[in-house]
Tab-separated table of C-alpha atoms in Angstrom:
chain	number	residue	atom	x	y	z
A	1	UNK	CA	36.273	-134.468	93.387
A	2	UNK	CA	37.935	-137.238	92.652
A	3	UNK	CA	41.591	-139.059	94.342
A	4	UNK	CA	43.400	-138.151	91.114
A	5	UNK	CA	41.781	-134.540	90.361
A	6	UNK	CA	42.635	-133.398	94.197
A	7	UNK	CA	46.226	-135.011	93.518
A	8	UNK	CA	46.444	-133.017	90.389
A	9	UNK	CA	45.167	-129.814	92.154
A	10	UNK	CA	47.584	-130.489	94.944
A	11	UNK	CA	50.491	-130.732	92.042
A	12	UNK	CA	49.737	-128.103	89.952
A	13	UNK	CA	50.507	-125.687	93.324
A	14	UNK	CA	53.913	-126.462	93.455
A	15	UNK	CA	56.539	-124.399	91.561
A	16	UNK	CA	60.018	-125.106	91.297
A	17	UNK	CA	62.358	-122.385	92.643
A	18	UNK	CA	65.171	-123.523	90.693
A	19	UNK	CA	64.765	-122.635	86.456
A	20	UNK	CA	66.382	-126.530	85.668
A	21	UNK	CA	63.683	-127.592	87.988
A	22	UNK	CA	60.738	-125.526	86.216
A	23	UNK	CA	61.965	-126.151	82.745
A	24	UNK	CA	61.807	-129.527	83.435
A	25	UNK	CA	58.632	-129.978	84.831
A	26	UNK	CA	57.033	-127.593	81.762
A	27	UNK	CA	58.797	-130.174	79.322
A	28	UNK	CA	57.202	-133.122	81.201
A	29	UNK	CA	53.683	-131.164	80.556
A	30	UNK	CA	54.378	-130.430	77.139
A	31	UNK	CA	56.127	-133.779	75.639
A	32	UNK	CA	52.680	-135.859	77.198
A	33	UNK	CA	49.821	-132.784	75.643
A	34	UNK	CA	51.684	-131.328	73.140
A	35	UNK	CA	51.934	-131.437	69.069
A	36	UNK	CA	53.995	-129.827	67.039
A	37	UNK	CA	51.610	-128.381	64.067
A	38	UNK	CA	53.572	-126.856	61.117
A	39	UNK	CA	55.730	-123.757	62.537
A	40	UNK	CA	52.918	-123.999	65.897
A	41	UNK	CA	53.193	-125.821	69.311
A	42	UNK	CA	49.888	-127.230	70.422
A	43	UNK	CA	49.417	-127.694	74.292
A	44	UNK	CA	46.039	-129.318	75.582
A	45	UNK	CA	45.832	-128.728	79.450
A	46	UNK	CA	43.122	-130.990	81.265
A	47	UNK	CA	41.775	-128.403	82.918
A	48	UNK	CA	42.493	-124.465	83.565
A	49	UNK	CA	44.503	-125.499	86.566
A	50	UNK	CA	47.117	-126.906	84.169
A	51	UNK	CA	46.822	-124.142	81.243
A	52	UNK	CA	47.495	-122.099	84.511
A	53	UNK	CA	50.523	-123.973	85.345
A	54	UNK	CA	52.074	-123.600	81.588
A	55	UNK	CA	51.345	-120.223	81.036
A	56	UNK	CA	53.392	-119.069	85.086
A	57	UNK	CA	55.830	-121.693	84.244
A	58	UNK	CA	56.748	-120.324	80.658
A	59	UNK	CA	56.533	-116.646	81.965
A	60	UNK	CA	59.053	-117.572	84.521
A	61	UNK	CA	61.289	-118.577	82.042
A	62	UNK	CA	61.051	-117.161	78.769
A	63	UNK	CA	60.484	-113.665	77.763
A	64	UNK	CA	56.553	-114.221	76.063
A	65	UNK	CA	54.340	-111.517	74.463
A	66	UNK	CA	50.599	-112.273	74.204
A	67	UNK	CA	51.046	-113.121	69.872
A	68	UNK	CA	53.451	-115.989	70.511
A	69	UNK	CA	51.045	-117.622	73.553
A	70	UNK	CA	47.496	-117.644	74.006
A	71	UNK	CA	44.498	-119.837	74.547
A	72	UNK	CA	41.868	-120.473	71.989
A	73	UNK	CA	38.944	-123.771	72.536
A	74	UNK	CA	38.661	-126.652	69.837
A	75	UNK	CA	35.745	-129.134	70.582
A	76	UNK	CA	34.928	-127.166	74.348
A	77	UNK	CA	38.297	-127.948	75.250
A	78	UNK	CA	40.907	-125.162	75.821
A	79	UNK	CA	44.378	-125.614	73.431
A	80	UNK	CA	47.408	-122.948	74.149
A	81	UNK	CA	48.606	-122.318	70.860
A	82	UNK	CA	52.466	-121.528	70.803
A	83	UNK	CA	54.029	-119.411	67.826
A	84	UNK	CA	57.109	-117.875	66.955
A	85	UNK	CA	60.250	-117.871	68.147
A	86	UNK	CA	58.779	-119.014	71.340
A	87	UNK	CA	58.551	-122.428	69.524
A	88	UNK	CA	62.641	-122.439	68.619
A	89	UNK	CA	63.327	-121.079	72.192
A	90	UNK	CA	61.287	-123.812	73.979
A	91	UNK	CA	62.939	-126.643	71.964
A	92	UNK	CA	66.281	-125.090	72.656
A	93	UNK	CA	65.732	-124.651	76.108
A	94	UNK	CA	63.463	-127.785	77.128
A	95	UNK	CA	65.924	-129.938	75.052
A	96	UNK	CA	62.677	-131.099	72.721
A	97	UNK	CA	62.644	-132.819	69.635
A	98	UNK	CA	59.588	-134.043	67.235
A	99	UNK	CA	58.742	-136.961	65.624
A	100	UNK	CA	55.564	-136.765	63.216
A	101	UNK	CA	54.060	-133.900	65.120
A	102	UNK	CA	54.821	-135.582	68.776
A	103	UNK	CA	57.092	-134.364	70.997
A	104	UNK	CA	59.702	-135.719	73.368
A	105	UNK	CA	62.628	-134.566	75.403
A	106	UNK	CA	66.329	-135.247	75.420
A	107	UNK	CA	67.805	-137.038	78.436
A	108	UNK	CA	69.913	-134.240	79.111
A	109	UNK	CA	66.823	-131.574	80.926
A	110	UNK	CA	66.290	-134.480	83.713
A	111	UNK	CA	70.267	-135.199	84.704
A	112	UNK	CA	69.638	-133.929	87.908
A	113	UNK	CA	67.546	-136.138	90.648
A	114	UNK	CA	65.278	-132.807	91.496
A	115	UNK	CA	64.628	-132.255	87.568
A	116	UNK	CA	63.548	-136.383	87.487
A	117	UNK	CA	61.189	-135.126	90.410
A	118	UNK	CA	59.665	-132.461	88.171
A	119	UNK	CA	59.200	-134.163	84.784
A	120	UNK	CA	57.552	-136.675	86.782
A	121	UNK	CA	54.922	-134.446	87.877
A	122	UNK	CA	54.979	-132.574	84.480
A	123	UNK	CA	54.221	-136.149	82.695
A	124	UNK	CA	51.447	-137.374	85.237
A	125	UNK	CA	49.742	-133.429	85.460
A	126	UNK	CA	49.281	-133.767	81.342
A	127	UNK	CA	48.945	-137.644	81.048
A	128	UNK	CA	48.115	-139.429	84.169
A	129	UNK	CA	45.357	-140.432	86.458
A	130	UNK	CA	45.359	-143.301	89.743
A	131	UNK	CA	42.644	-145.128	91.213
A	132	UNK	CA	40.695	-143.666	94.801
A	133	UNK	CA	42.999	-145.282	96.636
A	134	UNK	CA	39.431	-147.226	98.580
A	135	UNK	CA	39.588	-149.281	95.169
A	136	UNK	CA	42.346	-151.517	93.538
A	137	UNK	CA	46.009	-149.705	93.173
A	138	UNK	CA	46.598	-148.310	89.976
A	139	UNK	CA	48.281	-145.346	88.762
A	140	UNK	CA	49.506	-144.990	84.823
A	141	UNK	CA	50.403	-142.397	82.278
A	142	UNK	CA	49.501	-142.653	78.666
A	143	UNK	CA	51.958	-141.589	75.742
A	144	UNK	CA	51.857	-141.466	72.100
A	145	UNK	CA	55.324	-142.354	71.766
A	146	UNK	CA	57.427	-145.605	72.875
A	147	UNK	CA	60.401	-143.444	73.655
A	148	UNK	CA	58.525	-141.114	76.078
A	149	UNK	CA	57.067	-144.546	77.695
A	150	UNK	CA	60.284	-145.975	77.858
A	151	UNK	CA	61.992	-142.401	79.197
A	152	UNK	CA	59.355	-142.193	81.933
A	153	UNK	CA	60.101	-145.863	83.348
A	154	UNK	CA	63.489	-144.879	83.717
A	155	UNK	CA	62.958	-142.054	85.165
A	156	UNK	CA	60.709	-143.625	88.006
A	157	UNK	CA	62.959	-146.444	88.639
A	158	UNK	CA	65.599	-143.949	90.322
A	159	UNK	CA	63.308	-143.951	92.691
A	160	UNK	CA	63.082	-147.737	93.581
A	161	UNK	CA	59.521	-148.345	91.484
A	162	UNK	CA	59.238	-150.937	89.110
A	163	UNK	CA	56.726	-149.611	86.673
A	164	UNK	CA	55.464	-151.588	83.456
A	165	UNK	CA	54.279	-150.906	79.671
A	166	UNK	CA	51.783	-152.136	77.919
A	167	UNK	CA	50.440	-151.154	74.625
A	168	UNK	CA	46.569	-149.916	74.853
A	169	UNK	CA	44.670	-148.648	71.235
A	170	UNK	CA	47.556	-147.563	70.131
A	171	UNK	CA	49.201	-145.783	72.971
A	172	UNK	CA	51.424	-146.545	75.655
A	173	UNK	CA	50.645	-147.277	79.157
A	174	UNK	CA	53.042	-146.903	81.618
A	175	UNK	CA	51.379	-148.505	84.762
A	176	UNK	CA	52.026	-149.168	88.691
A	177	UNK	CA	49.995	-151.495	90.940
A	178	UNK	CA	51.708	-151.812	94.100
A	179	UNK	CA	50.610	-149.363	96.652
A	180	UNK	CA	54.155	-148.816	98.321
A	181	UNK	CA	55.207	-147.624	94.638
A	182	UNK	CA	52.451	-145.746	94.352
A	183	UNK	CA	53.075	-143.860	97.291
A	184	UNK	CA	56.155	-143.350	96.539
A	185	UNK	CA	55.926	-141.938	93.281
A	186	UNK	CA	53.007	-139.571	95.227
A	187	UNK	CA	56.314	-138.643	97.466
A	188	UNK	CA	58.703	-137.926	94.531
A	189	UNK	CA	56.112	-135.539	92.687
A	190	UNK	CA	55.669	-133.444	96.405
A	191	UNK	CA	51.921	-134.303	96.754
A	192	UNK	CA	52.293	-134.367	100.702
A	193	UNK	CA	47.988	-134.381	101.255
A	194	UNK	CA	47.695	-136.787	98.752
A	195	UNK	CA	50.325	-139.477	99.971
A	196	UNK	CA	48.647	-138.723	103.479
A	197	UNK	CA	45.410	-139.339	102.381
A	198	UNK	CA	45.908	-142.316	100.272
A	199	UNK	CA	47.997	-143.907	103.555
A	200	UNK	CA	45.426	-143.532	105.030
A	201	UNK	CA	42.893	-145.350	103.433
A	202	UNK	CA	45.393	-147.919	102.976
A	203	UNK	CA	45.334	-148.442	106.944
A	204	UNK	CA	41.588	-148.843	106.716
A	205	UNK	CA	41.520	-151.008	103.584
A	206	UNK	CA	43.848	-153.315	105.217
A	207	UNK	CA	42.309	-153.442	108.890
A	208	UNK	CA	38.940	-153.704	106.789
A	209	UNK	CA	40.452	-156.978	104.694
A	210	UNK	CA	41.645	-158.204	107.989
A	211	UNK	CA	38.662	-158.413	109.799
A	212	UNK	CA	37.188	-159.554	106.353
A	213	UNK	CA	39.363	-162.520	106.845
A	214	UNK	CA	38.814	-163.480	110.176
A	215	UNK	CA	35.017	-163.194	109.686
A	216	UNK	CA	35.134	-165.347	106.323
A	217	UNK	CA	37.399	-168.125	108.900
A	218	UNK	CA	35.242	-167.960	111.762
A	219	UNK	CA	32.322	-168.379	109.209
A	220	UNK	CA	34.050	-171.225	107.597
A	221	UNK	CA	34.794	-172.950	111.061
A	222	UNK	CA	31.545	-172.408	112.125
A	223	UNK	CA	29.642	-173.840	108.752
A	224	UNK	CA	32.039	-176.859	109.509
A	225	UNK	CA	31.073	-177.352	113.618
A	226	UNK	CA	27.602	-177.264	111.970
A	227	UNK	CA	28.673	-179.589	109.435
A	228	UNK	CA	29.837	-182.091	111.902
A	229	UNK	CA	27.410	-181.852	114.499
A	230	UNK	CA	24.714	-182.512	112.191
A	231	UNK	CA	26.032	-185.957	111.226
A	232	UNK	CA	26.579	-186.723	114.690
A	233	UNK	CA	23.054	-186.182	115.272
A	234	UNK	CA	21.625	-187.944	112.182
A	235	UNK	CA	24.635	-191.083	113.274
A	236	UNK	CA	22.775	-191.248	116.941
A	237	UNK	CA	19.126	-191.101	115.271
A	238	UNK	CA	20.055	-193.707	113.151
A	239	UNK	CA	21.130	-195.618	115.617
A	240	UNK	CA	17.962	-194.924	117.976
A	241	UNK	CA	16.067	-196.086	115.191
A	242	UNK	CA	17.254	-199.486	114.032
A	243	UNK	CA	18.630	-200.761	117.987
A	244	UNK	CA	17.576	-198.318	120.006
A	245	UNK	CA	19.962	-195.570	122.030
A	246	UNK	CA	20.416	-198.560	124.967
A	247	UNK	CA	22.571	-200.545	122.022
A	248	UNK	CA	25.354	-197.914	123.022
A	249	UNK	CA	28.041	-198.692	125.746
A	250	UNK	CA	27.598	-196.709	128.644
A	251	UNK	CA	30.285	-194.151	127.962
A	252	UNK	CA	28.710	-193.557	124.135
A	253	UNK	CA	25.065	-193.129	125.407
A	254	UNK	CA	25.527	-190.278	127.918
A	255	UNK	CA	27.636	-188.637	125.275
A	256	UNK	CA	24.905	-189.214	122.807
A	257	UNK	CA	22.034	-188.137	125.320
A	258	UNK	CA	24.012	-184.664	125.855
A	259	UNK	CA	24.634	-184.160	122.301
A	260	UNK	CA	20.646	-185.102	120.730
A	261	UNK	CA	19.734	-182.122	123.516
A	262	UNK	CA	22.433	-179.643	122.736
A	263	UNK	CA	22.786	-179.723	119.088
A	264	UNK	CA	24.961	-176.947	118.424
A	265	UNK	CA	27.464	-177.230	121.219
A	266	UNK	CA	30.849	-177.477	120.549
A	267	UNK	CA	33.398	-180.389	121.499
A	268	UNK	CA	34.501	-178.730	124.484
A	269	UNK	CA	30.909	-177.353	126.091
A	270	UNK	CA	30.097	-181.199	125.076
A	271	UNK	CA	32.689	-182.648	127.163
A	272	UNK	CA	32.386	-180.270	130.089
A	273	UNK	CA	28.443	-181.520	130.693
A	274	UNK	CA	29.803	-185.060	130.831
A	275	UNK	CA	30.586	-187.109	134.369
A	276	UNK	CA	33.366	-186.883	135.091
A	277	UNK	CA	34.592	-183.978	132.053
A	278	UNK	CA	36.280	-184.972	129.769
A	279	UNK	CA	38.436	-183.385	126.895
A	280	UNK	CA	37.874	-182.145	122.916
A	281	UNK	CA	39.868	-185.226	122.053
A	282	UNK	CA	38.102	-187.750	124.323
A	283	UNK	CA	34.661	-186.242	123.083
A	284	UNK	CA	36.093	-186.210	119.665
A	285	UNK	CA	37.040	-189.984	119.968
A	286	UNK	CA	33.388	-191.343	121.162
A	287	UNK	CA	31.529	-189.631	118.193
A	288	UNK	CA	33.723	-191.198	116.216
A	289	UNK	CA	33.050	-194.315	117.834
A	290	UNK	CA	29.392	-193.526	117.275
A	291	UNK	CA	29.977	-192.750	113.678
A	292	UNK	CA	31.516	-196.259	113.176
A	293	UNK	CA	28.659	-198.108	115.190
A	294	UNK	CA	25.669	-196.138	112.898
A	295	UNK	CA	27.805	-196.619	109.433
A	296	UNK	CA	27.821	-200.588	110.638
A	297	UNK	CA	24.482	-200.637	111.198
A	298	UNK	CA	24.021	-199.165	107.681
A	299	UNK	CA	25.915	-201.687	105.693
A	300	UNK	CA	24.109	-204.239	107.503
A	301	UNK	CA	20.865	-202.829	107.085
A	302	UNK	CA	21.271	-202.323	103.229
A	303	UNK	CA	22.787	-205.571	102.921
C-alpha cells in the first residue's frame, strides 16, 4: 500500500469519544465528498474503510433506520445515499449549509481545539492524499468550494502550519511542503504509525542527502586535484621539450622530477618526497613558478 492509503487506514481507526468531537470529524468527511441532490445527501467514500467510518460515526449519533441511509454503486464506485429527515437532522446538527449542491460547515462545529483536530482528519480521510514521504514533501486536500479551502487553512494554522491555495481545474488545493508541517498536521489528526514512519524516512533521506553531498564535494575536489595536476604535468613537458628539464633551478627540477613520476599525488604527498620536506604552500609556490617559466616559454615560442 501506499504512505497515504496506510495513513488513511491508520485514521479511519480512530473514533472520537466525545459526540462534538465525532460530529465534527463526520462533517469534515461529508463537506469534502458530499452533494446535496434535491431532498438527498450524496456521500462518496474512497474506499469501504471510509463508508465504514460514516455509517459508525452517524449511528453513534443520530437515531438512523436502513430507508434514510444506505449504500448503492454509480460508475463501480460505492455512494451512501442519505434521505429523510436524516438530511434536516445532519444539517442541524453538523452546522451544514449548501451552496449549488456543495456543502460546507459553519465555524461554529470546530470552536473547540479537539473538534479542529477531527475535521481535520474528516477533510483529509474524504479529500486528501501526501507524498511517500522517500519522495518530495507534499500533502494537500482538494475542495470544490473557496470557503471550505479557505476554512481548512484556518483551521490548520492553530496548529503553527502555514498551508497555501492554489486553484487546480477548477478546484481548490490546499497544499503543505515542509516536512515539519507535515508532520505535524500527521500529529494533530492522531496518526501516531504514520508520523513515526514518515520521521523516519526523513532521518534516512537526510543522512542519505548528506553523504550525497560530501560525495558530490569530494568528487568535485578531486576532478579539480586532477585538474591541476594535469597542467602541471603538461607545464613541465613543455618545458622538457623546448629547453630541456636542466633549464629549471635546482629547487624547481627535483620538484618537477617527483611530480612527472607521481602524477596523481597531492600537494602534500608531493612535498613530503622532497629533500628536505617541505609544505602544501611551498610545493604550491614552485609549480607556480613552473607554470610561469612554461607560459614564458610559450609566448616566446609563438612569437
Amino acid at each position: 500500500m501506499s504512505f497515504s492509503l496506510d495513513l488513511k487506514t491508520e485514521l479511519a481507526d480512530i473514533y472520537p469519544q466525545s459526540v462534538h468531537c465525532r460530529n465534527a470529524e463526520l462533517a469534515g468527511i461529508i463537506c469534502a465528498s458530499g452533494k446535496k441532490e434535491e431532498d438527498s445527501l450524496v456521500v462518496r467514500p474512497e474506499n469501504e474503510l471510509i463508508q465504514k467510518k460514516i455509517y459508525r460515526l452517524a449511528r453513534k449519533s443520530f437515531d438512523i433506520t436502513e430507508e434514510m441511509m444506505y449504500t448503492t454503486k454509480s460508475g463501480g464506485k460505492n455512494r451512501i445515499i442519505i434521505r429523510g429527515t436524516l438530511v434536516d437532522d445532519l444539517f442541524s446538527s453538523l452546522k451544514l449549509s449548501g451552496k449549488a449542491g456543495n456543502i460546507y460547515a459553519n465555524n461554529m462545529i470546530i470552536e473547540r481545539t479537539c473538534c479542529k483536530r477531527a475535521f481535520i482528519r474528516g477533510v483529509f480521510l474524504a479529500a486528501g492524499s501526501v507524498s511517500s514521504p522517500d519522495k518530495k514533501n507534499h500533502f494537500e486536500m482538494v475542495f470544490s468550494l473557496k470557503e471550505s479551502a479557505d476554512q481548512i487553512t484556518e483551521c490548520m494554522k492553530v496548529f503553527d502550519t502555514d498551508p497555501k491555495v492554489v486553484v487546480r481545474r477548477n478546484s481548490y488545493v490546499v497544499y503543505i511542503k515542509d516536512g515539519d508541517e507535515i508532520a505535524s498536521i500527521l500529529s494533530v489528526m492522531g496518526a501516531v504509525n504514520s508520523l513515526m514512519t514518515f520521521e523516519n524516512s526523513r532521518i534516512v533521506k537526510d543522512i542519505r542527502n548528506s553523504i550525497n553531498r560530501e560525495v558530490n564535494c569530494e568528487t568535485a575536489n578531486i576532478s579539480k586535484v586532477a585538474s591541476a595536476a594535469v597542467k602541471q604535468v603538461r607545464d613541465i613537458e613543455y618545458i622538457d621539450e623546448k629547453m630541456g628539464r636542466d633549464f629549471l633551478p635546482g629547487s624547481l627540477r627535483d620538484l618537477a622530477d617527483i611530480r612527472i613520476a607521481n602524477p596523481l599525488l597531492s600537494l602534500k604527498e608531493l612535498g613530503d618526497l622532497l629533500s628536505p620536506p617541505i609544505g602544501k604552500s611551498g610545493v604550491n609556490h614552485r609549480l607556480r613558478r613552473i607554470s610561469e617559466l612554461a607560459d614564458k616559454l610559450r609566448e616566446t615560442h609563438e612569437d
